[in-house]
Amino acid sequence: MKVNEIFYSLQGEGLYTGTPAVFVRFSGCNTRCAFCDTQHQHGTEMTEENVVDTIMKYPARHVVITGGEPTLQLTASFVRLLHGQGFFVQIETNGSVPLPDGCDIDWITCSPKDLPIRIQRIDELKVLFDVRNADNESRIRQYAGIKAKEYRLQPVDASLSLHGKELEDQNRINLETTINYILQNPKWKLSLQTHKIINVR
């Protein structure tokens, strides 16, 4: 496994916001999104056992496997090792790659970047909302037809392309427009990147 980083923090997004969790970030991705806010390209080769040993150093029993795109490296044996140590296993995926056979994930958060979705199950669908995208609302209507337990819209953070007052204005517009859309389409719930708001990793 090529691991970009392992760190301990609070889950900042979605249903488990505020939950202490160990984050395992795998290297590599199969998409190149302009708004990606993680440096996941580099990493260290580790065995599954090494990764679990590192995770065990932290007190939480909630693991978030992320990337990049974690399904490119995820294995059923790794998930079994985590379950054997009593961990609740969550992944954050773009949904473009199916889970390996026998990969029994407890909670799947899917933030799709394109259709079709190939992952077998979605517990939490998290769609990015950006008013600068001309087909933003039609894209969201497409995603609304995907089966999931939770449906969340997350305003895009414009900090990768803008600065200063322009950044503040764009983020405010994105947030306000996302909220208004949700109020008109109550199937969706608001997701915020609270780790950025409270300034934790």
CSV table of C-alpha atoms in Angstrom, one decimal:
chain,number,residue,atom,x,y,z
A,1,MET,CA,0.0,0.0,0.0
A,2,LYS,CA,1.2,3.5,-0.9
A,3,VAL,CA,0.2,5.7,2.0
A,4,ASN,CA,0.4,9.5,1.8
A,5,GLU,CA,-0.3,10.1,5.5
A,6,ILE,CA,-1.9,8.8,8.6
A,7,PHE,CA,-3.2,11.3,11.1
A,8,TYR,CA,-5.6,11.8,14.0
A,9,SER,CA,-8.3,14.5,14.0
A,10,LEU,CA,-12.0,15.1,14.0
A,11,GLN,CA,-14.1,14.1,11.1
A,12,GLY,CA,-15.0,17.5,9.5
A,13,GLU,CA,-17.7,16.6,7.1
A,14,GLY,CA,-21.0,14.7,6.7
A,15,LEU,CA,-22.9,12.5,9.2
A,16,TYR,CA,-20.0,11.8,11.4
A,17,THR,CA,-18.9,15.5,11.8
A,18,GLY,CA,-17.1,16.0,15.1
A,19,THR,CA,-16.2,12.3,15.5
A,20,PRO,CA,-12.6,11.6,16.6
A,21,ALA,CA,-11.1,9.5,13.8
A,22,VAL,CA,-7.8,8.2,12.4
A,23,PHE,CA,-7.4,9.2,8.8
A,24,VAL,CA,-5.5,7.0,6.4
A,25,ARG,CA,-4.8,8.9,3.1
A,26,PHE,CA,-3.8,6.6,0.2
A,27,SER,CA,-1.7,8.1,-2.6
A,28,GLY,CA,-3.0,8.5,-6.1
A,29,CYS,CA,-6.3,9.2,-7.8
A,30,ASN,CA,-8.0,8.4,-11.1
A,31,THR,CA,-9.4,12.0,-11.6
A,32,ARG,CA,-7.7,15.4,-11.6
A,33,CYS,CA,-10.2,17.8,-10.1
A,34,ALA,CA,-9.3,21.4,-10.3
A,35,PHE,CA,-10.9,22.0,-6.8
A,36,CYS,CA,-9.0,19.1,-5.1
A,37,ASP,CA,-7.6,20.4,-1.8
A,38,THR,CA,-5.3,17.5,-0.9
A,39,GLN,CA,-1.7,16.7,-1.9
A,40,HIS,CA,-2.1,13.0,-2.2
A,41,GLN,CA,0.4,12.2,-5.0
A,42,HIS,CA,3.4,11.2,-2.9
A,43,GLY,CA,3.5,8.4,-0.3
A,44,THR,CA,5.4,5.6,1.5
A,45,GLU,CA,5.0,1.9,0.8
A,46,MET,CA,3.6,0.2,3.9
A,47,THR,CA,2.2,-3.3,4.5
A,48,GLU,CA,-1.3,-3.7,5.7
A,49,GLU,CA,-0.1,-4.8,9.1
A,50,ASN,CA,2.2,-1.7,9.3
A,51,VAL,CA,-0.8,0.6,8.6
A,52,VAL,CA,-2.9,-1.1,11.2
A,53,ASP,CA,-0.1,-0.9,13.8
A,54,THR,CA,0.2,2.9,13.2
A,55,ILE,CA,-3.6,3.3,13.5
A,56,MET,CA,-3.6,1.4,16.8
A,57,LYS,CA,-1.4,4.2,18.3
A,58,TYR,CA,-4.4,6.5,18.5
A,59,PRO,CA,-7.3,6.1,21.0
A,60,ALA,CA,-10.3,6.4,18.5
A,61,ARG,CA,-11.9,3.3,16.9
A,62,HIS,CA,-13.2,5.2,13.9
A,63,VAL,CA,-11.1,5.0,10.8
A,64,VAL,CA,-11.6,7.1,7.7
A,65,ILE,CA,-9.9,5.8,4.5
A,66,THR,CA,-9.5,8.5,2.0
A,67,GLY,CA,-7.2,9.8,-0.7
A,68,GLY,CA,-6.9,10.5,-3.5
A,69,GLU,CA,-9.1,7.6,-4.4
A,70,PRO,CA,-8.9,4.9,-1.8
A,71,THR,CA,-10.6,2.1,-3.8
A,72,LEU,CA,-7.6,2.0,-6.1
A,73,GLN,CA,-5.7,0.3,-3.2
A,74,LEU,CA,-8.3,-0.9,-0.8
A,75,THR,CA,-8.3,-4.7,0.0
A,76,ALA,CA,-10.8,-6.9,1.8
A,77,SER,CA,-7.9,-8.3,3.9
A,78,PHE,CA,-7.0,-4.7,5.1
A,79,VAL,CA,-10.6,-4.1,6.1
A,80,ARG,CA,-10.7,-7.5,8.0
A,81,LEU,CA,-7.6,-6.5,9.9
A,82,LEU,CA,-9.3,-3.3,11.0
A,83,HIS,CA,-12.5,-5.0,12.0
A,84,GLY,CA,-10.5,-7.6,13.9
A,85,GLN,CA,-9.1,-4.7,16.1
A,86,GLY,CA,-12.6,-3.3,16.7
A,87,PHE,CA,-12.5,-0.4,14.2
A,88,PHE,CA,-15.5,1.2,12.5
A,89,VAL,CA,-14.4,1.6,8.9
A,90,GLN,CA,-15.5,4.6,6.7
A,91,ILE,CA,-14.3,5.4,3.3
A,92,GLU,CA,-14.5,8.6,1.2
A,93,THR,CA,-14.6,7.8,-2.5
A,94,ASN,CA,-15.5,9.3,-5.8
A,95,GLY,CA,-17.5,6.1,-6.5
A,96,SER,CA,-15.9,5.4,-9.9
A,97,VAL,CA,-14.3,2.1,-8.8
A,98,PRO,CA,-16.2,-0.9,-7.4
A,99,LEU,CA,-15.1,-2.2,-4.0
A,100,PRO,CA,-13.1,-5.5,-4.1
A,101,ASP,CA,-15.1,-8.7,-3.4
A,102,GLY,CA,-15.5,-9.2,0.4
A,103,CYS,CA,-14.7,-5.6,1.3
A,104,ASP,CA,-17.1,-5.0,4.1
A,105,ILE,CA,-17.1,-1.3,4.7
A,106,ASP,CA,-19.2,0.1,7.5
A,107,TRP,CA,-20.0,3.5,6.0
A,108,ILE,CA,-19.4,4.6,2.4
A,109,THR,CA,-19.3,8.4,1.7
A,110,CYS,CA,-19.4,9.0,-2.0
A,111,SER,CA,-18.5,12.4,-3.5
A,112,PRO,CA,-19.0,11.7,-7.2
A,113,LYS,CA,-17.1,13.8,-9.8
A,114,ASP,CA,-18.7,12.2,-12.8
A,115,LEU,CA,-21.2,9.5,-13.9
A,116,PRO,CA,-21.5,6.6,-14.0
A,117,ILE,CA,-21.1,5.5,-10.4
A,118,ARG,CA,-19.6,2.0,-10.1
A,119,ILE,CA,-19.3,1.5,-6.4
A,120,GLN,CA,-21.9,-1.1,-5.2
A,121,ARG,CA,-23.4,0.8,-2.3
A,122,ILE,CA,-23.6,4.4,-1.1
A,123,ASP,CA,-24.5,5.3,2.5
A,124,GLU,CA,-23.8,9.1,2.2
A,125,LEU,CA,-23.9,10.9,-1.1
A,126,LYS,CA,-22.0,14.2,-0.9
A,127,VAL,CA,-22.2,16.4,-3.9
A,128,LEU,CA,-20.2,19.6,-4.3
A,129,PHE,CA,-22.2,22.8,-5.1
A,130,ASP,CA,-20.5,25.5,-7.2
A,131,VAL,CA,-22.5,28.3,-8.7
A,132,ARG,CA,-19.6,28.9,-11.1
A,133,ASN,CA,-20.4,25.6,-12.8
A,134,ALA,CA,-22.9,26.2,-15.6
A,135,ASP,CA,-24.6,22.8,-15.3
A,136,ASN,CA,-24.4,22.7,-11.5
A,137,GLU,CA,-28.2,22.3,-10.8
A,138,SER,CA,-28.8,19.8,-13.6
A,139,ARG,CA,-25.9,17.7,-12.4
A,140,ILE,CA,-27.3,17.7,-8.8
A,141,ARG,CA,-30.7,16.6,-10.1
A,142,GLN,CA,-29.0,13.7,-11.8
A,143,TYR,CA,-27.3,12.7,-8.6
A,144,ALA,CA,-30.5,13.0,-6.6
A,145,GLY,CA,-31.7,9.8,-8.4
A,146,ILE,CA,-28.8,7.7,-6.9
A,147,LYS,CA,-29.8,5.5,-4.0
A,148,ALA,CA,-28.3,6.5,-0.7
A,149,LYS,CA,-29.2,6.8,3.0
A,150,GLU,CA,-28.0,10.4,3.3
A,151,TYR,CA,-27.9,13.2,0.7
A,152,ARG,CA,-25.6,16.2,1.3
A,153,LEU,CA,-24.6,19.3,-0.6
A,154,GLN,CA,-21.3,20.9,0.1
A,155,PRO,CA,-20.5,24.4,-1.1
A,156,VAL,CA,-17.1,24.4,-2.9
A,157,ASP,CA,-14.3,26.3,-1.2
A,158,ALA,CA,-12.9,28.7,-3.8
A,159,SER,CA,-9.6,29.1,-2.0
A,160,LEU,CA,-7.6,27.2,-4.7
A,161,SER,CA,-8.4,29.9,-7.3
A,162,LEU,CA,-9.3,33.1,-5.5
A,163,HIS,CA,-7.9,35.3,-2.7
A,164,GLY,CA,-8.9,38.1,-0.3
A,165,LYS,CA,-12.2,39.8,-0.8
A,166,GLU,CA,-12.9,38.0,-4.1
A,167,LEU,CA,-12.5,34.7,-2.2
A,168,GLU,CA,-14.8,35.8,0.7
A,169,ASP,CA,-17.5,37.0,-1.8
A,170,GLN,CA,-17.4,33.7,-3.8
A,171,ASN,CA,-17.5,31.5,-0.7
A,172,ARG,CA,-20.4,33.5,0.7
A,173,ILE,CA,-22.3,33.2,-2.6
A,174,ASN,CA,-21.7,29.5,-2.8
A,175,LEU,CA,-22.9,29.0,0.7
A,176,GLU,CA,-26.0,31.1,0.4
A,177,THR,CA,-27.0,29.5,-2.9
A,178,THR,CA,-26.4,26.0,-1.5
A,179,ILE,CA,-28.6,26.8,1.5
A,180,ASN,CA,-31.3,28.3,-0.7
A,181,TYR,CA,-31.2,25.2,-3.0
A,182,ILE,CA,-31.5,22.9,0.0
A,183,LEU,CA,-34.5,24.8,1.4
A,184,GLN,CA,-36.2,24.3,-1.9
A,185,ASN,CA,-35.1,20.7,-2.2
A,186,PRO,CA,-35.3,19.2,1.3
A,187,LYS,CA,-34.1,15.8,0.3
A,188,TRP,CA,-30.6,17.3,0.7
A,189,LYS,CA,-28.8,18.4,3.9
A,190,LEU,CA,-26.0,20.9,4.2
A,191,SER,CA,-22.4,19.6,4.6
A,192,LEU,CA,-19.7,22.1,5.7
A,193,GLN,CA,-15.9,21.6,5.9
A,194,THR,CA,-16.0,22.2,9.6
A,195,HIS,CA,-12.3,21.3,10.0
A,196,LYS,CA,-11.5,24.4,8.0
A,197,ILE,CA,-13.9,26.5,10.0
A,198,ILE,CA,-12.4,25.4,13.4
A,199,ASN,CA,-8.8,25.3,12.0
A,200,VAL,CA,-8.0,21.6,12.6
A,201,ARG,CA,-6.4,19.2,10.2
